[in-house]
PDB file of C-alpha atoms in Angstrom:
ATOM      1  CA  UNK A   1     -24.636   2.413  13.238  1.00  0.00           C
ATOM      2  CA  UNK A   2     -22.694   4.257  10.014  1.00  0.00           C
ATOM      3  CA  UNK A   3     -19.726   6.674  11.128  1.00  0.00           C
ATOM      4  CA  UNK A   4     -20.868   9.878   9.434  1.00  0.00           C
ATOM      5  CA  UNK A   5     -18.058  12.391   9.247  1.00  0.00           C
ATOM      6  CA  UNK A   6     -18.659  16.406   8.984  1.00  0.00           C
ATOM      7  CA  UNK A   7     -15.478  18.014   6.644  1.00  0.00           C
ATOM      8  CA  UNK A   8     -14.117  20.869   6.912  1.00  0.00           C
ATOM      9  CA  UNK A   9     -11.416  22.782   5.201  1.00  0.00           C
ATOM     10  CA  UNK A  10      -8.193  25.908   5.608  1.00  0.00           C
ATOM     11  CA  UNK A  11      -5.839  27.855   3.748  1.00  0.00           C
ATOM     12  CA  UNK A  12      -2.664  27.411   5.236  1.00  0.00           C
ATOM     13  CA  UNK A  13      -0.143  30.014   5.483  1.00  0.00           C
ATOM     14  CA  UNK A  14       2.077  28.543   2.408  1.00  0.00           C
ATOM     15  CA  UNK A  15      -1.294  28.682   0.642  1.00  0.00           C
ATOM     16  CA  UNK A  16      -1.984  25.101   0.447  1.00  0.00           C
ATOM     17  CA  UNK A  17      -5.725  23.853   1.131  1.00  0.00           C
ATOM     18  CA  UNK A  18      -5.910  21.093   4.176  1.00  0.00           C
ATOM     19  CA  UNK A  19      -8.898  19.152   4.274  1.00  0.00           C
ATOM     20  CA  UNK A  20     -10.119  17.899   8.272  1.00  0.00           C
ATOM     21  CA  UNK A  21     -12.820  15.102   9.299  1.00  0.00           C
ATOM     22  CA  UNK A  22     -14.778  14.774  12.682  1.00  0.00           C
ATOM     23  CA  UNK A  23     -16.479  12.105  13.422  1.00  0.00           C
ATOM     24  CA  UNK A  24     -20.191  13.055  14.081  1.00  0.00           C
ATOM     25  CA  UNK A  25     -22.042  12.179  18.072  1.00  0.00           C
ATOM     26  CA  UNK A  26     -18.446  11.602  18.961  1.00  0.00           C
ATOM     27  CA  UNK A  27     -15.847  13.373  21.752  1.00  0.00           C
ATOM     28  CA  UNK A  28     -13.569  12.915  19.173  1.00  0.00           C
ATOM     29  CA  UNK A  29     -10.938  16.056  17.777  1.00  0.00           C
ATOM     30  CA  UNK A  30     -10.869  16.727  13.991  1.00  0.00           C
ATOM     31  CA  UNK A  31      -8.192  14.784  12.227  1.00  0.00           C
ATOM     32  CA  UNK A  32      -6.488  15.774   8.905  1.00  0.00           C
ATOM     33  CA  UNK A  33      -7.701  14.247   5.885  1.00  0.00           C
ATOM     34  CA  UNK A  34      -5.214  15.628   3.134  1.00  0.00           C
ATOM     35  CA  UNK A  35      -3.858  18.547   1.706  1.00  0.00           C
ATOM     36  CA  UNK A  36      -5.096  19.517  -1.676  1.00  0.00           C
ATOM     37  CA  UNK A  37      -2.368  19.141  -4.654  1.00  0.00           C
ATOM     38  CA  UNK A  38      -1.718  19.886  -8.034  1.00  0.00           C
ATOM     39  CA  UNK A  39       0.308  16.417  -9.727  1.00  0.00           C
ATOM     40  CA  UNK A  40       0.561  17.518 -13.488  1.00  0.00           C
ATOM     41  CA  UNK A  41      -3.215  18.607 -14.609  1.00  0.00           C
ATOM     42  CA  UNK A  42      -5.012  16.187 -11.736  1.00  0.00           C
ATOM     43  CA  UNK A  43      -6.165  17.678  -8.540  1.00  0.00           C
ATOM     44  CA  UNK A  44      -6.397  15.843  -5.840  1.00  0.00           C
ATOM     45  CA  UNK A  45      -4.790  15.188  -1.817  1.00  0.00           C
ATOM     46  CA  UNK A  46      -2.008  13.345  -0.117  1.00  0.00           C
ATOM     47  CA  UNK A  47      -1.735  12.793   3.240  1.00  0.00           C
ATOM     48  CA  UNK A  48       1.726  11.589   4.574  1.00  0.00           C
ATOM     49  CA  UNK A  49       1.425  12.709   8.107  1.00  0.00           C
ATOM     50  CA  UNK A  50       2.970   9.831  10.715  1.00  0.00           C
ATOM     51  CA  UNK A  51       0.935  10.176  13.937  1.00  0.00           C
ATOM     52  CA  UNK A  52       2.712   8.798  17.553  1.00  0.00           C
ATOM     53  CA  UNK A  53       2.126   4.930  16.799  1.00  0.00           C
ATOM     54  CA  UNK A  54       1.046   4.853  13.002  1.00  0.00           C
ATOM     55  CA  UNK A  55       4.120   3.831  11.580  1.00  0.00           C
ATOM     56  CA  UNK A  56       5.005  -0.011  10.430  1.00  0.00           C
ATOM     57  CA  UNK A  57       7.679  -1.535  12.305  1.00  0.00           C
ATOM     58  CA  UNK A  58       7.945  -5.145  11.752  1.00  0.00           C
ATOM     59  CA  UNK A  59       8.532  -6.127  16.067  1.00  0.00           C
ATOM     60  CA  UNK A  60       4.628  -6.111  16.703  1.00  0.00           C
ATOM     61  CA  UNK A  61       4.142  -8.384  13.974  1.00  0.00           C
ATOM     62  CA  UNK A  62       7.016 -10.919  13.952  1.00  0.00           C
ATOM     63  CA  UNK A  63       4.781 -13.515  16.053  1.00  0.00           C
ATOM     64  CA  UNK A  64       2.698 -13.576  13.226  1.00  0.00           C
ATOM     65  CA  UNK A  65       4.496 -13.663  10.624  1.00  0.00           C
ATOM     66  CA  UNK A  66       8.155 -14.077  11.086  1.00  0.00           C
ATOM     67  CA  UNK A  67      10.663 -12.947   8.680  1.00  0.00           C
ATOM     68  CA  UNK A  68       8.713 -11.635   6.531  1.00  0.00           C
ATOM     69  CA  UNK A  69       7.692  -8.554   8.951  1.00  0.00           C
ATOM     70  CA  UNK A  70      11.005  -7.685   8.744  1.00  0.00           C
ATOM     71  CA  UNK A  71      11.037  -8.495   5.152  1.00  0.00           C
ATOM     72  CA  UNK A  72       8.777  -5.775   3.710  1.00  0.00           C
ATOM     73  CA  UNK A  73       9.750  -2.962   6.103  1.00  0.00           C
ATOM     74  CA  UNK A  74      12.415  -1.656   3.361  1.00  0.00           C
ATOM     75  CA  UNK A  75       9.714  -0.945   0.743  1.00  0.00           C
ATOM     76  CA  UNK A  76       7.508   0.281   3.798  1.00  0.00           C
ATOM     77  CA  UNK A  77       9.646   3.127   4.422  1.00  0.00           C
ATOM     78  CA  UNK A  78      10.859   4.195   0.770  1.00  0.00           C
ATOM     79  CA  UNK A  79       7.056   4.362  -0.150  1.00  0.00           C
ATOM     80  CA  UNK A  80       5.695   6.090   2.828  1.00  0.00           C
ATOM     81  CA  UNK A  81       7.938   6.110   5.950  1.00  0.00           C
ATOM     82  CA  UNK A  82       5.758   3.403   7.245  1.00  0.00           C
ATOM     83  CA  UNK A  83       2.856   5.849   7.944  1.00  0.00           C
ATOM     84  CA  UNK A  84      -0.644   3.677   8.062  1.00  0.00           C
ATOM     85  CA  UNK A  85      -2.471   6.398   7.034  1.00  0.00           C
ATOM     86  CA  UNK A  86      -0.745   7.641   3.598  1.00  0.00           C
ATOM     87  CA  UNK A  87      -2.935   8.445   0.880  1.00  0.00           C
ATOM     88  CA  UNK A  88      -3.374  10.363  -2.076  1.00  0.00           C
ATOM     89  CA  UNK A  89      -5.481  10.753  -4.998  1.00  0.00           C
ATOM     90  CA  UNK A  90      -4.386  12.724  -7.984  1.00  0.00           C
ATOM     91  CA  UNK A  91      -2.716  10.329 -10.092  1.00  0.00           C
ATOM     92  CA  UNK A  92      -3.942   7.824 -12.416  1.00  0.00           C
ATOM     93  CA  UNK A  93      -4.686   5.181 -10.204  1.00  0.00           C
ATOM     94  CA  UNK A  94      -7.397   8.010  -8.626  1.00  0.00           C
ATOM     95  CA  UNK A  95      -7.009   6.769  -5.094  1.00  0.00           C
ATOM     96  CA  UNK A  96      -4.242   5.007  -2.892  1.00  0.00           C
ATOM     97  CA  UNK A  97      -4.105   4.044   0.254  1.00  0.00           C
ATOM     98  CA  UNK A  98      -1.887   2.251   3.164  1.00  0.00           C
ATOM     99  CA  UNK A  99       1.706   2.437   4.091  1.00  0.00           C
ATOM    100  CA  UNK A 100       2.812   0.398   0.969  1.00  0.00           C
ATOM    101  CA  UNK A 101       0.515   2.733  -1.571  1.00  0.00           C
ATOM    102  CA  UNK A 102      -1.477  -0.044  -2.665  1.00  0.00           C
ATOM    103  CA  UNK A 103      -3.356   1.517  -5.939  1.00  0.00           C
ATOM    104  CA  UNK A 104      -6.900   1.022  -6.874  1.00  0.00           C
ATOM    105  CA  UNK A 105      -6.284   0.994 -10.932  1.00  0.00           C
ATOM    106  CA  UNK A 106      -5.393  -2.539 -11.055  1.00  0.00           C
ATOM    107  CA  UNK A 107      -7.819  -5.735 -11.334  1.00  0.00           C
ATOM    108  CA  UNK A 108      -7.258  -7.990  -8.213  1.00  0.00           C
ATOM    109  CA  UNK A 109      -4.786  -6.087  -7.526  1.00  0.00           C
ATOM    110  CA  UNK A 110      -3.622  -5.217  -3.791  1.00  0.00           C
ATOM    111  CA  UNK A 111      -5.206  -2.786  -3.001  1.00  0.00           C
ATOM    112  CA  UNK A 112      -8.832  -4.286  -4.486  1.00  0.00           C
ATOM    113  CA  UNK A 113      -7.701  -7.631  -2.023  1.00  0.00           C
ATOM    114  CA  UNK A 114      -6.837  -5.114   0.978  1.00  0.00           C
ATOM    115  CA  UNK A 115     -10.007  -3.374   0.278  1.00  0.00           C
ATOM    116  CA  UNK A 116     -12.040  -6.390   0.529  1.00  0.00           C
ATOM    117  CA  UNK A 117     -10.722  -7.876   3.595  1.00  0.00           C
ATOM    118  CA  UNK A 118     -11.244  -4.176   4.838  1.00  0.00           C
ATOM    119  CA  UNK A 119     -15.122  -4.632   3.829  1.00  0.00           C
ATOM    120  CA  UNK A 120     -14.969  -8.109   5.689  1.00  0.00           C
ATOM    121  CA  UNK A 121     -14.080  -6.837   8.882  1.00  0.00           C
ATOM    122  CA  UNK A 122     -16.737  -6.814  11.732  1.00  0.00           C
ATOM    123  CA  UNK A 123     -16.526  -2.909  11.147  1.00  0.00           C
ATOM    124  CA  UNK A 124     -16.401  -2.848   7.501  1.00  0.00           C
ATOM    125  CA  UNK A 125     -20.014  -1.697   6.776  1.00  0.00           C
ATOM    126  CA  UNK A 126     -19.780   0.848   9.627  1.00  0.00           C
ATOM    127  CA  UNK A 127     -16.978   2.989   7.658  1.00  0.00           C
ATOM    128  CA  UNK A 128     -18.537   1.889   4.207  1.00  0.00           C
ATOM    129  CA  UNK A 129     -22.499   1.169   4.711  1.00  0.00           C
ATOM    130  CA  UNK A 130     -23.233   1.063   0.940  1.00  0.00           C
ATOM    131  CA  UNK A 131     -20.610  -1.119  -0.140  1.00  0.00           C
ATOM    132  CA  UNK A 132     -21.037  -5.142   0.152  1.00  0.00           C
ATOM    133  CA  UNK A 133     -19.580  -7.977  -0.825  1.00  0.00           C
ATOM    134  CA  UNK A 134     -20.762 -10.739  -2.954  1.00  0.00           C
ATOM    135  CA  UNK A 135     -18.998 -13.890  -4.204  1.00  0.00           C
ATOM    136  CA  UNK A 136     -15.604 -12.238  -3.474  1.00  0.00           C
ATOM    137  CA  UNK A 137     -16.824  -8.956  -5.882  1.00  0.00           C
ATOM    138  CA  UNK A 138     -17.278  -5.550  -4.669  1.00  0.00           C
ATOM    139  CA  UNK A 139     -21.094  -3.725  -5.363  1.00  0.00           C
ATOM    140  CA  UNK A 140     -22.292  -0.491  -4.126  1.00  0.00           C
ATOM    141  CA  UNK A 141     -26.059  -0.868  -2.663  1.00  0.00           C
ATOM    142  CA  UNK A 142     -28.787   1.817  -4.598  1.00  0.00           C
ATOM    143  CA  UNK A 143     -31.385   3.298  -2.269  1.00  0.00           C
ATOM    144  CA  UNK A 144     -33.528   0.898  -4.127  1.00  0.00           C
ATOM    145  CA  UNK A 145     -31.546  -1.980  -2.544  1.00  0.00           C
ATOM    146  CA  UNK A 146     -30.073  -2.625  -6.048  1.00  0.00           C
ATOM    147  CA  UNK A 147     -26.896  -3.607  -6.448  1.00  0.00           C
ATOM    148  CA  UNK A 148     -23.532  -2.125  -9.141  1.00  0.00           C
ATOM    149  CA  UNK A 149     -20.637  -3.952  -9.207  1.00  0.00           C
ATOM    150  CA  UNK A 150     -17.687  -1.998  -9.049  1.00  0.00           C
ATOM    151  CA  UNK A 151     -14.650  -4.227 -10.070  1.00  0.00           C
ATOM    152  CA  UNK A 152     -13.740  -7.359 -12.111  1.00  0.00           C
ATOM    153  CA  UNK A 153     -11.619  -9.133 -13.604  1.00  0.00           C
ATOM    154  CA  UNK A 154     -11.048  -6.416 -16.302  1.00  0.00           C
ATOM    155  CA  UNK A 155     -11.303  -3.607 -14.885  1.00  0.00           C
ATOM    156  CA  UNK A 156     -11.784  -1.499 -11.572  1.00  0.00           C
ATOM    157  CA  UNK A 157     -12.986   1.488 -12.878  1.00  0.00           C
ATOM    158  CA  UNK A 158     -16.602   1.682 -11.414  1.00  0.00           C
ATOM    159  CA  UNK A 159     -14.395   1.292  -7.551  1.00  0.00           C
ATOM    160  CA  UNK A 160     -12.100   3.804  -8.529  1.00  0.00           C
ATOM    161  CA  UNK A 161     -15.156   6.376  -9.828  1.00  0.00           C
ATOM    162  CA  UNK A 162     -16.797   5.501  -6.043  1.00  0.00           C
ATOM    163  CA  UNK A 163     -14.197   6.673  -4.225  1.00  0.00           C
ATOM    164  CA  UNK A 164     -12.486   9.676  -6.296  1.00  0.00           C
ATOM    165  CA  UNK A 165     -15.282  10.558  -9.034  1.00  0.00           C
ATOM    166  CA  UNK A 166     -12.748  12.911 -11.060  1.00  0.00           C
ATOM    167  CA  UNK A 167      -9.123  14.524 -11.092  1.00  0.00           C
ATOM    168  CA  UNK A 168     -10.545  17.559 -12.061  1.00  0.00           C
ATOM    169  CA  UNK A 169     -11.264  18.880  -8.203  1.00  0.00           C
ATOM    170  CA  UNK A 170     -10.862  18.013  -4.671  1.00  0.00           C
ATOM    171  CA  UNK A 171     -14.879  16.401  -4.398  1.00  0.00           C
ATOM    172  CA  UNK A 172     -17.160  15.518  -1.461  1.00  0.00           C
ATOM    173  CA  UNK A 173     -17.255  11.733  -2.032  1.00  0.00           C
ATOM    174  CA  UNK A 174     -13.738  11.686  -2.758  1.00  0.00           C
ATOM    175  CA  UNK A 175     -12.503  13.430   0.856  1.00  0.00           C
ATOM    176  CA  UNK A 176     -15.151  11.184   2.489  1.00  0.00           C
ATOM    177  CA  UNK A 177     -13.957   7.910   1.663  1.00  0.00           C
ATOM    178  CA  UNK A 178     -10.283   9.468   1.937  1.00  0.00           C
ATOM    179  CA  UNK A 179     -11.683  10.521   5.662  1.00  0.00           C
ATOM    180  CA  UNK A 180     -12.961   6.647   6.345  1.00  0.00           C
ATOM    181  CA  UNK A 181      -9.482   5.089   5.742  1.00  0.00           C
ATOM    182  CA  UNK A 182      -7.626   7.463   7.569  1.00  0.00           C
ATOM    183  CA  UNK A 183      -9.639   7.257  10.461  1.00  0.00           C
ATOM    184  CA  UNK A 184     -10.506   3.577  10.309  1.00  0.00           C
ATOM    185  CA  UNK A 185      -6.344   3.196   9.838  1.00  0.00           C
ATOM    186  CA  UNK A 186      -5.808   5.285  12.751  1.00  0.00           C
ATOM    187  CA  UNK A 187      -8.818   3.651  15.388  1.00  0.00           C
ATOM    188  CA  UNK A 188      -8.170  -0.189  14.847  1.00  0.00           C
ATOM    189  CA  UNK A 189      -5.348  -2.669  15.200  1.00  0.00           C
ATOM    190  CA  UNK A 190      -7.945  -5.008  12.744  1.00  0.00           C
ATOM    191  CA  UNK A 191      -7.454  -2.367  10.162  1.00  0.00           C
ATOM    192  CA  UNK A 192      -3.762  -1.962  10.556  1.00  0.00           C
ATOM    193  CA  UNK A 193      -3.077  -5.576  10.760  1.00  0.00           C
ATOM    194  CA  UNK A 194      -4.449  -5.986   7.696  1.00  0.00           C
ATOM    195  CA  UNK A 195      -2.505  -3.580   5.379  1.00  0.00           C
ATOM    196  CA  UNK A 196       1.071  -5.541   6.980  1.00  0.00           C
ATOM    197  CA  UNK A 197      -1.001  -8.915   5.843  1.00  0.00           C
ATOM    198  CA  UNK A 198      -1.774  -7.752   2.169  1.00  0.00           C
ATOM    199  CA  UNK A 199       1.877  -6.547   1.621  1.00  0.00           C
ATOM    200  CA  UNK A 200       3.347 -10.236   3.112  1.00  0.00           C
ATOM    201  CA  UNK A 201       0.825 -11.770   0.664  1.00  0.00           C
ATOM    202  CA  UNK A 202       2.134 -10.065  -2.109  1.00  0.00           C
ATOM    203  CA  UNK A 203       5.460 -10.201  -2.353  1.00  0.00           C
ATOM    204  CA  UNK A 204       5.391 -13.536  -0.698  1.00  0.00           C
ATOM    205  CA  UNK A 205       3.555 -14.677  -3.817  1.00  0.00           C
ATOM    206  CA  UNK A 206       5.786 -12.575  -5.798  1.00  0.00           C
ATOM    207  CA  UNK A 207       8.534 -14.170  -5.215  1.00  0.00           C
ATOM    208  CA  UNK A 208       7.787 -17.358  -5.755  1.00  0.00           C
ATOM    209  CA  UNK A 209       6.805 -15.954  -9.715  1.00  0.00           C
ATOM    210  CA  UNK A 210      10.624 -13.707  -9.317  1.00  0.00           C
ATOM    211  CA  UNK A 211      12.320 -17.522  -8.698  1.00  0.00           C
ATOM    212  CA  UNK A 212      11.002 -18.937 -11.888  1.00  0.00           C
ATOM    213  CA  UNK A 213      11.924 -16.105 -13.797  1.00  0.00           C
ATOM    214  CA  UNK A 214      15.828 -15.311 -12.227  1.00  0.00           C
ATOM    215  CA  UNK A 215      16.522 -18.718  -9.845  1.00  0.00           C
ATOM    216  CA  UNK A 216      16.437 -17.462  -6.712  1.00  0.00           C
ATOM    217  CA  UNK A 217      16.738 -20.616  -4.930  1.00  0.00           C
ATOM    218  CA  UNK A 218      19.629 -19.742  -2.088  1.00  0.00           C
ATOM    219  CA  UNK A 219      19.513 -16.155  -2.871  1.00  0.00           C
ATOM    220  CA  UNK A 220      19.925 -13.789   0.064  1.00  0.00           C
ATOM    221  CA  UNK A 221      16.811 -11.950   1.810  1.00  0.00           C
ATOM    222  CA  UNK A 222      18.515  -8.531   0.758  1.00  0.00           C
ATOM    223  CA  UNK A 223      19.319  -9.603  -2.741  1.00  0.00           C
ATOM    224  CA  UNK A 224      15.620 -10.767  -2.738  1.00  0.00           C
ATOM    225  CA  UNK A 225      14.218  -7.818  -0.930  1.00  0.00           C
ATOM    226  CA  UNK A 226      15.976  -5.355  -3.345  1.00  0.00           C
ATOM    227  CA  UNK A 227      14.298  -7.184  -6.266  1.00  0.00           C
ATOM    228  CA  UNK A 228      10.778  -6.765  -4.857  1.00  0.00           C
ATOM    229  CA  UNK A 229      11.405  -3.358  -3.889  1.00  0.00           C
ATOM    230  CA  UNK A 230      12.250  -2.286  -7.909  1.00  0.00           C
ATOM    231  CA  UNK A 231       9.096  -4.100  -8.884  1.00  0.00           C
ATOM    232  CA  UNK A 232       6.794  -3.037  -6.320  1.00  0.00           C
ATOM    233  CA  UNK A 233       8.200   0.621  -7.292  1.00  0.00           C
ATOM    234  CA  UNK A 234       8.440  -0.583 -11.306  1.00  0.00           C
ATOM    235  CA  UNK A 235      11.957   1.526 -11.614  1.00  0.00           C
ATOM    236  CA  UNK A 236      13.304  -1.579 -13.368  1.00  0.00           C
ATOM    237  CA  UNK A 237      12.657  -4.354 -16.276  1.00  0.00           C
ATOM    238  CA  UNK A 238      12.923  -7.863 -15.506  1.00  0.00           C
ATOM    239  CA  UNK A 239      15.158  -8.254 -18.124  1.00  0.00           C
ATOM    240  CA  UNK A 240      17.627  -5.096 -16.589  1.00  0.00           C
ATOM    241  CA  UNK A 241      17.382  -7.032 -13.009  1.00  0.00           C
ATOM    242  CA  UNK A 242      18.406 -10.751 -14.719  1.00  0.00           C
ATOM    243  CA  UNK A 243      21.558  -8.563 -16.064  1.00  0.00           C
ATOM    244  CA  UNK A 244      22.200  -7.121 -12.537  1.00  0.00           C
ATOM    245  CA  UNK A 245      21.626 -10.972 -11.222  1.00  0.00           C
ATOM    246  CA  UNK A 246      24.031 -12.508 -13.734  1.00  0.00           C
ATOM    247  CA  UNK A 247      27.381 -12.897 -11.719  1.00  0.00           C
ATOM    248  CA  UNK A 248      28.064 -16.286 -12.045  1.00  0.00           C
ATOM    249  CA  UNK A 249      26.722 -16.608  -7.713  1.00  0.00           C
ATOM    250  CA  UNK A 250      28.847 -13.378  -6.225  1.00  0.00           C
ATOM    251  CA  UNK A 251      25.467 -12.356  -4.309  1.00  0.00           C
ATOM    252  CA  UNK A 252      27.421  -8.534  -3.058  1.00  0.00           C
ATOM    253  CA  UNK A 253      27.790  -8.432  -6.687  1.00  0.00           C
ATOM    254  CA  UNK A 254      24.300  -8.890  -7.642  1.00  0.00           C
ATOM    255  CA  UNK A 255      22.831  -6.652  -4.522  1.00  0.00           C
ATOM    256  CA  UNK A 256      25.283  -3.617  -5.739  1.00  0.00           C
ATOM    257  CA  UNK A 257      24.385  -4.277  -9.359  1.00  0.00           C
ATOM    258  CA  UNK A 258      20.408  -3.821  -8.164  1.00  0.00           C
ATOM    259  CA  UNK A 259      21.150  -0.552  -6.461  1.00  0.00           C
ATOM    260  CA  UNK A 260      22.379   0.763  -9.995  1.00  0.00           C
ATOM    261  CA  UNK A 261      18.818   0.132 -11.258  1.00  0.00           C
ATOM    262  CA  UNK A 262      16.900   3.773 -11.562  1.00  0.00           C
ATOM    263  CA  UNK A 263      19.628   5.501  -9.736  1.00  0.00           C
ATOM    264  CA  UNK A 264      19.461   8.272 -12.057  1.00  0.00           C
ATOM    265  CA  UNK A 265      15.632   8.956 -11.183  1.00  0.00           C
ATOM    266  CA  UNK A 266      14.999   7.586  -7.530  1.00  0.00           C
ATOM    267  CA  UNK A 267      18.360   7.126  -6.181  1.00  0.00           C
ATOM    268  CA  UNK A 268      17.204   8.756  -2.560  1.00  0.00           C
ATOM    269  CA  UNK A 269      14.851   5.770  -2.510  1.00  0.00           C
ATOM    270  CA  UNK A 270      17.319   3.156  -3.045  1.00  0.00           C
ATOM    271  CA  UNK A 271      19.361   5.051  -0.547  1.00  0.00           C
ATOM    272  CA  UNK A 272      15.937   4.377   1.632  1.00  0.00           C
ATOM    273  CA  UNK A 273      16.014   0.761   0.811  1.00  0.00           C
ATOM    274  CA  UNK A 274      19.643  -0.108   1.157  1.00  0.00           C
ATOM    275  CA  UNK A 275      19.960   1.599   4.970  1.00  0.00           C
ATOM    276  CA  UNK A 276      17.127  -0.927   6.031  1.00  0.00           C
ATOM    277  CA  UNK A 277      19.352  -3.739   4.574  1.00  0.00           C
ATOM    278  CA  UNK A 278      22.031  -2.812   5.604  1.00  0.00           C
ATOM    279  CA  UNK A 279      20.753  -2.214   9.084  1.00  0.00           C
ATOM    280  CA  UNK A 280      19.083  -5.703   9.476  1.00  0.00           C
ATOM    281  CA  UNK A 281      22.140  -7.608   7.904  1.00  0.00           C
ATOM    282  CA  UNK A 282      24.487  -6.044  10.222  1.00  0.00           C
ATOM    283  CA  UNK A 283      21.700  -7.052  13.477  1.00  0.00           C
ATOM    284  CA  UNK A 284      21.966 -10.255  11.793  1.00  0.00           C
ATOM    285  CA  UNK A 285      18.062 -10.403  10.702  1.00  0.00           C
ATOM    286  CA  UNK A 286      18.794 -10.576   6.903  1.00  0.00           C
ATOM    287  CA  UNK A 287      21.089 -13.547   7.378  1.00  0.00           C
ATOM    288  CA  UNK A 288      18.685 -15.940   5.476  1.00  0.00           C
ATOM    289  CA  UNK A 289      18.170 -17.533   2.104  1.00  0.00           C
ATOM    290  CA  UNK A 290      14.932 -17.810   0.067  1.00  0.00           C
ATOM    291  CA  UNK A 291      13.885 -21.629  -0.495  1.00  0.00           C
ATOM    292  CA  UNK A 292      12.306 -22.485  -3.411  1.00  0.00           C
ATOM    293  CA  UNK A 293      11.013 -25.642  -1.487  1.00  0.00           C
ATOM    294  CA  UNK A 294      10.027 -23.707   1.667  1.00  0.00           C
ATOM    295  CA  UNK A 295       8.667 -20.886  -0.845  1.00  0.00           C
ATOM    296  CA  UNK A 296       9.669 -18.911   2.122  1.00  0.00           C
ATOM    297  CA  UNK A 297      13.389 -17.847   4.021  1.00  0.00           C
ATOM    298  CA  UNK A 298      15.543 -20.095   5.952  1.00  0.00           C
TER     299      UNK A 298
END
C-alpha cells in the first residue's frame, strides 16, 4: 500500500514558515519537512535538522566497506553535519537530498544513481507509487498507465520538474516528495545504507579519474580526501589543485597548499574538513596510501 502523507504548515516566532508531514492510518507524530527560504529570487525549503541517530558516522559501516567509511566522513560533515535527512530546494539544481547534497540537475549524476537504487528498494514504490524503472531510466506512470521518462543522458529536467515543479513558491508536489525522503531517510537502515553507498561509489570512482590527471599513486588518504572534498564542493580548478600538488613529493606541503584553495570564500568549511583529518591521522585511521593498482587505500 502507498504512504500518503497529510502536510501541514506554521509561522514561527522569527517569522519563518515550517512545513510538517504525518503519515496517514499511522500512530505516527508529525515530522518536519523544511522551513521555507528565500536563496536569491528562488523560494524554496531546507531542512538540516540532525535527529538522535541520523547522522553518518563511518563505525556502523566499516564492515562493509572499510576505509572508505572513514574516507568520506570529512565531506559528510562540511556539507551537512552528517544529517541523513538534509534537503533543500531553492537553488538551481531544484531539489537535493542526503547527507552529501547529492543534486538532481546533473545527468547520471549521484543523486539520479542514489535515486534509482532508492526506487529499487523493496519499498521504493511504497514512498514513490508513480515512479518506475525501466532499462535503468526513470518514468513517471499516467493514470492511463502511460509512461514519461524523466531523465537521460542529456538532461534531467523532466525528474527535477516531478519533484520541485518551480522556484517561484513553496508547492504541494514539491513538499510531498521532500516529505517521502525525509521520512523514508529517517524509517529505514535500506534507505540510509544507501546514501553512504552512492557517496563511496563516487569518489571511489573519482579518484581513480583524480590519479590520471595529478599521479596520485602513494599519495596520502588526507592529501586525497582534501582533493575530493574541493571537487565534490567545486571551490577549486584542477589546474589550481595540480599547482597546490606540485612539491616535488613533500605530501604536508601539498595537504597545506589544498587548504589555501577557496579560503577566502569557504574557509569555515575547510576548517570542517581539516579537523576530521586531522582527527583520524592522529587515531592513526588516515595512515594509508591510495594505490593506483589496488584503485583503493593500503
Amino acid at each position: 500500500m502507498p504512504y500518503d502523507f497529510t502536510l501541514s504548515s506554521s509561522v514561527l516566532a522569527n517569522g519563518r514558515t515550517a512545513y510538517y508531514a504525518k503519515l496517514n492510518n499511522s500512530k505516527e507524530s508529525r515530522f518536519i519537512v523544511g522551513y521555507q527560504t528565500l536563496y536569491k529570487e528562488n523560494i524554496g525549503i531546507y531542512n538540516t535538522i540532525i535527529p538522535a541517530g541520523q547522522a553518518y558516522e563511518p563505525s556502523p559501516y566499516v564492515k562493509e566497506f572499510g576505509f572508505w567509511a572513514y574516507f568520506i566522513h570529512p565531506t559528510a560533515k562540511a556539507e551537512s553535519q552528517g544529517s541523513f535527512q538534509c534537503l533543500n530546494t531553492y537553488d538551481r539544481a531544484k531539489f537535493t537530498f542526503s547527507f552529501m547534497q547529492y543534486a538532481a540537475h546533473v545527468p547520471n549524476g549521484d543523486f539520479v544513481r542514489f535515486f534509482k537504487k532508492l526506487l529499487a528498494l523493496p519499498n521504493g514504490a511504497t514512498y514513490f507509487p508513480k515512479l518506475v524503472l525501466k532499462n535503468d531510466r526513470i518514468y513517471y506512470r499516467n493514470s492511463n498507465g502511460t509512461l514519461k521518462q524523466l531523465e537521460n543522458d542529456d538532461s534531467t529536467q523532466a525528474l527535477m520538474d516531478y519533484l520541485n515543479p518551480s522556484l517561484n513558491e513553496v508547492e504541494n508536489q514539491e513538499l510531498i516528495c521532500s516529505a517521502r525522503l525525509v521520512h523514508w531517510a529517517a524509517n529505514d537502515p535500506a534507505h540510509r545504507r544507501l546514501q553512504v553507498e552512492t557517496a563511496i561509489d563516487h569518489f571511489r570512482d573519482n579518484l581513480v579519474e583524480y590519479d590520471t590527471r595529478f599521479d596520485l599513486d602513494k599519495a596520502p588518504a588526507s592529501v586525497c580526501q582534501l582533493i575530493c572534498d574541493i571537487r565534490h564542493q567545486g571551490r577549486g580548478t584542477n589546474d589550481r589543485i595540480a599547482n597546490a600538488l606540485n612539491t616535488n613529493g613533500n605530501w604536508d606541503k601539498a595537504f597545506a597548499n589544498l587548504c589555501t584553495i577557496g579560503a577566502v570564500n569557504y574557509q569555515t568549511r575547510i576548517n570542517t574538513v581539516k579537523t576530521a583529518i586531522t582527527g583520524y591521522l592522529k587515531d592513526g585511521v588516515f595512515n594509508k596510501k591510495y594505490s593506483r593498482a589496488k584503485k583503493s587505500f593500503v
